[in-house]
CSV table of C-alpha atoms in Angstrom, one decimal:
chain,number,residue,atom,x,y,z
G,1,MET,CA,0.1,0.6,-11.9
G,2,THR,CA,1.3,-0.1,-8.3
G,3,ILE,CA,-1.3,-0.3,-5.5
G,4,VAL,CA,0.2,0.2,-2.1
G,5,LEU,CA,-2.2,-1.3,0.4
G,6,SER,CA,-1.5,-0.5,4.1
G,7,GLY,CA,-3.3,-1.3,7.3
G,8,THR,CA,-2.9,-3.0,10.6
G,9,VAL,CA,-3.1,-6.7,11.5
G,10,ARG,CA,-6.7,-6.2,12.7
G,11,VAL,CA,-7.9,-5.3,9.3
G,12,ARG,CA,-6.0,-8.2,7.8
G,13,HIS,CA,-4.3,-6.1,5.1
G,14,LYS,CA,-2.0,-8.9,4.0
G,15,ASP,CA,-5.0,-11.2,3.4
G,16,VAL,CA,-6.7,-8.5,1.3
G,17,ALA,CA,-3.5,-7.8,-0.6
G,18,ALA,CA,-2.9,-11.5,-1.3
G,19,SER,CA,-6.5,-12.0,-2.5
G,20,LEU,CA,-6.3,-8.9,-4.7
G,21,ALA,CA,-3.0,-10.0,-6.2
G,22,THR,CA,-4.3,-13.5,-6.9
G,23,GLU,CA,-7.5,-12.2,-8.4
G,24,LEU,CA,-5.7,-9.7,-10.7
G,25,GLY,CA,-2.7,-11.9,-11.5
G,26,TRP,CA,-0.4,-9.2,-10.2
G,27,ARG,CA,2.9,-9.7,-8.3
G,28,LEU,CA,2.7,-9.1,-4.6
G,29,VAL,CA,5.6,-7.5,-2.6
G,30,ASP,CA,5.6,-7.4,1.2
G,31,ALA,CA,7.1,-4.2,2.5
G,32,ASP,CA,8.1,-6.1,5.7
G,33,GLU,CA,10.7,-7.9,3.7
G,34,PHE,CA,12.4,-4.5,3.1
G,35,ARG,CA,11.9,-3.1,6.6
G,36,PHE,CA,14.1,-5.7,8.2
G,37,LEU,CA,16.9,-5.8,5.6
G,38,PRO,CA,20.4,-4.8,6.8
G,39,LEU,CA,21.0,-1.2,5.8
G,40,GLN,CA,23.9,-2.0,3.5
G,41,VAL,CA,21.5,-4.1,1.3
G,42,ALA,CA,19.1,-1.1,0.8
G,43,PRO,CA,21.0,0.9,-1.7
G,44,VAL,CA,19.0,4.2,-1.8
G,45,ASP,CA,20.0,7.1,0.5
G,46,ARG,CA,17.5,8.8,2.8
G,47,PRO,CA,17.2,12.4,1.6
G,48,GLY,CA,19.7,14.5,3.6
G,49,ALA,CA,20.9,11.7,5.9
G,50,GLY,CA,23.3,9.9,3.6
G,51,ARG,CA,22.1,6.5,4.9
G,52,PRO,CA,20.3,3.8,3.0
G,53,THR,CA,16.7,3.1,4.0
G,54,TRP,CA,14.2,0.3,3.5
G,55,ILE,CA,11.7,2.7,1.9
G,56,GLY,CA,14.4,3.6,-0.7
G,57,ALA,CA,14.9,-0.1,-1.5
G,58,LEU,CA,11.2,-0.5,-1.9
G,59,HIS,CA,11.0,2.5,-4.1
G,60,GLN,CA,13.6,0.9,-6.4
G,61,THR,CA,11.5,-2.2,-6.7
G,62,VAL,CA,8.4,-0.2,-7.5
G,63,ALA,CA,10.4,1.9,-10.1
G,64,PHE,CA,11.8,-1.2,-11.7
G,65,ALA,CA,8.2,-2.6,-12.0
G,66,ALA,CA,7.0,0.7,-13.4
G,67,ASP,CA,9.8,0.8,-16.0
G,68,ARG,CA,8.7,-2.6,-17.1
G,69,ARG,CA,5.0,-1.7,-17.0
G,70,GLU,CA,4.5,-4.5,-14.6
G,71,PRO,CA,1.5,-4.2,-12.3
G,72,LEU,CA,2.3,-4.6,-8.6
G,73,ILE,CA,0.7,-4.8,-5.2
G,74,VAL,CA,2.7,-3.7,-2.3
G,75,VAL,CA,1.4,-4.5,1.2
G,76,GLY,CA,2.7,-3.2,4.4
G,77,PRO,CA,2.1,-1.2,7.6
G,78,PRO,CA,0.6,2.2,7.6
G,79,LEU,CA,3.1,4.7,6.2
G,80,ASN,CA,3.5,8.3,7.3
G,81,GLY,CA,3.5,11.2,4.8
G,82,THR,CA,7.2,11.3,4.4
G,83,GLN,CA,7.4,7.6,3.7
G,84,ARG,CA,4.6,7.8,1.2
G,85,GLU,CA,6.3,10.7,-0.6
G,86,ALA,CA,9.7,8.8,-0.6
G,87,LEU,CA,8.0,5.6,-1.9
G,88,ARG,CA,6.1,7.5,-4.7
G,89,GLY,CA,9.0,9.8,-5.7
G,90,SER,CA,8.3,10.9,-9.2
G,91,LEU,CA,6.3,7.8,-10.1
G,92,ARG,CA,2.8,8.7,-11.1
G,93,CYS,CA,1.6,5.1,-11.2
G,94,VAL,CA,1.6,4.6,-7.4
G,95,ARG,CA,-1.8,4.6,-5.7
G,96,TYR,CA,-2.3,4.3,-2.0
G,97,VAL,CA,-5.1,2.4,-0.2
G,98,GLU,CA,-5.4,2.6,3.5
G,99,LEU,CA,-7.5,0.0,5.3
G,100,ARG,CA,-8.9,1.3,8.6
G,101,GLU,CA,-10.9,-0.3,11.3
G,102,ARG,CA,-14.1,1.6,11.9
G,103,GLY,CA,-16.2,-0.3,14.5
G,104,ASP,CA,-18.3,-2.9,12.9
G,105,TRP,CA,-18.8,-1.2,9.6
G,106,PRO,CA,-18.8,-3.5,6.5
G,107,GLY,CA,-16.0,-2.9,4.0
G,108,THR,CA,-16.9,0.1,1.8
G,109,GLY,CA,-14.6,2.4,-0.1
G,110,ARG,CA,-14.6,6.1,0.2
G,111,PRO,CA,-12.6,8.4,-2.0
G,112,VAL,CA,-10.2,10.5,0.1
G,113,GLU,CA,-12.2,13.7,-0.4
G,114,GLU,CA,-14.9,12.1,1.7
G,115,ALA,CA,-12.6,10.7,4.3
G,116,ASP,CA,-11.2,12.6,7.3
G,117,GLY,CA,-8.6,14.4,5.3
G,118,SER,CA,-5.6,13.3,7.5
G,119,HIS,CA,-3.8,11.7,4.6
G,120,ASP,CA,-4.0,14.0,1.6
G,121,ASP,CA,-1.9,11.8,-0.6
G,122,VAL,CA,-3.9,8.6,0.1
G,123,ASP,CA,-6.1,7.7,-2.9
G,124,LEU,CA,-8.7,5.5,-1.2
G,125,VAL,CA,-9.7,4.9,2.5
G,126,VAL,CA,-11.6,1.7,3.1
G,127,ASP,CA,-13.4,1.2,6.4
G,128,VAL,CA,-13.1,-2.5,7.3
G,129,ASP,CA,-14.9,-4.7,9.7
G,130,PRO,CA,-12.1,-6.7,11.2
G,131,HIS,CA,-14.3,-9.8,11.1
G,132,ALA,CA,-15.1,-9.5,7.4
G,133,THR,CA,-13.5,-11.7,4.8
G,134,PRO,CA,-10.9,-10.0,2.5
G,135,GLU,CA,-13.2,-10.5,-0.5
G,136,ARG,CA,-15.6,-7.9,1.0
G,137,VAL,CA,-13.0,-5.2,0.6
G,138,LEU,CA,-11.8,-6.1,-3.0
G,139,GLY,CA,-14.9,-4.6,-4.7
G,140,ALA,CA,-14.1,-1.1,-3.3
G,141,VAL,CA,-10.5,-1.3,-4.4
G,142,ARG,CA,-11.3,-2.6,-7.9
G,143,GLU,CA,-14.0,0.0,-8.5
G,144,ALA,CA,-11.8,2.9,-7.3
G,145,PHE,CA,-8.9,2.0,-9.6
G,146,GLY,CA,-10.8,0.3,-12.5
G,147,VAL,CA,-8.9,-3.0,-12.1
C-alpha cells in the first residue's frame, strides 16, 4: 500500500508523514524532491504533451514500490485531480489522505463521503488543528486504512 499524504505547511503534513512512516516502519518519499528535478531526469511523459514531468517520475517510484510490495508513504503539497489521477495511474494500492486546516478543530478523520465532496478520489480528509501534535492525526489515518 502507498499512502499519499498531502497538506499545507500550516497543518504540518511533513511532520505527520514522518511520524507515520517511523511508527509503521515504512519508507518515506518527499514529493518535493521530484518537483524540483530537472525535466530530463524525470523520464515519464505527460499525457499528450510529450514532456517529462515530476508527477511521472513520482509515479514510477510508487509503481516500483508496488511491484516489490513495499509499503510507502509519499508526502507533498495538495495535488489537483489531474495530478492525483496521473500519480495513481492503474495502481490500486494508492490511497490519498488530505490534511486540511479547519479552525481550531482537533485532528479527526472523516471518510470522503462525509467530507465536502470536492475531491472525489481522495480516500480520507482529516481536519487538523495547526497547533496539534502530529500524533493526534495518526489515529485517524491508521484506523481508516487498517495500518
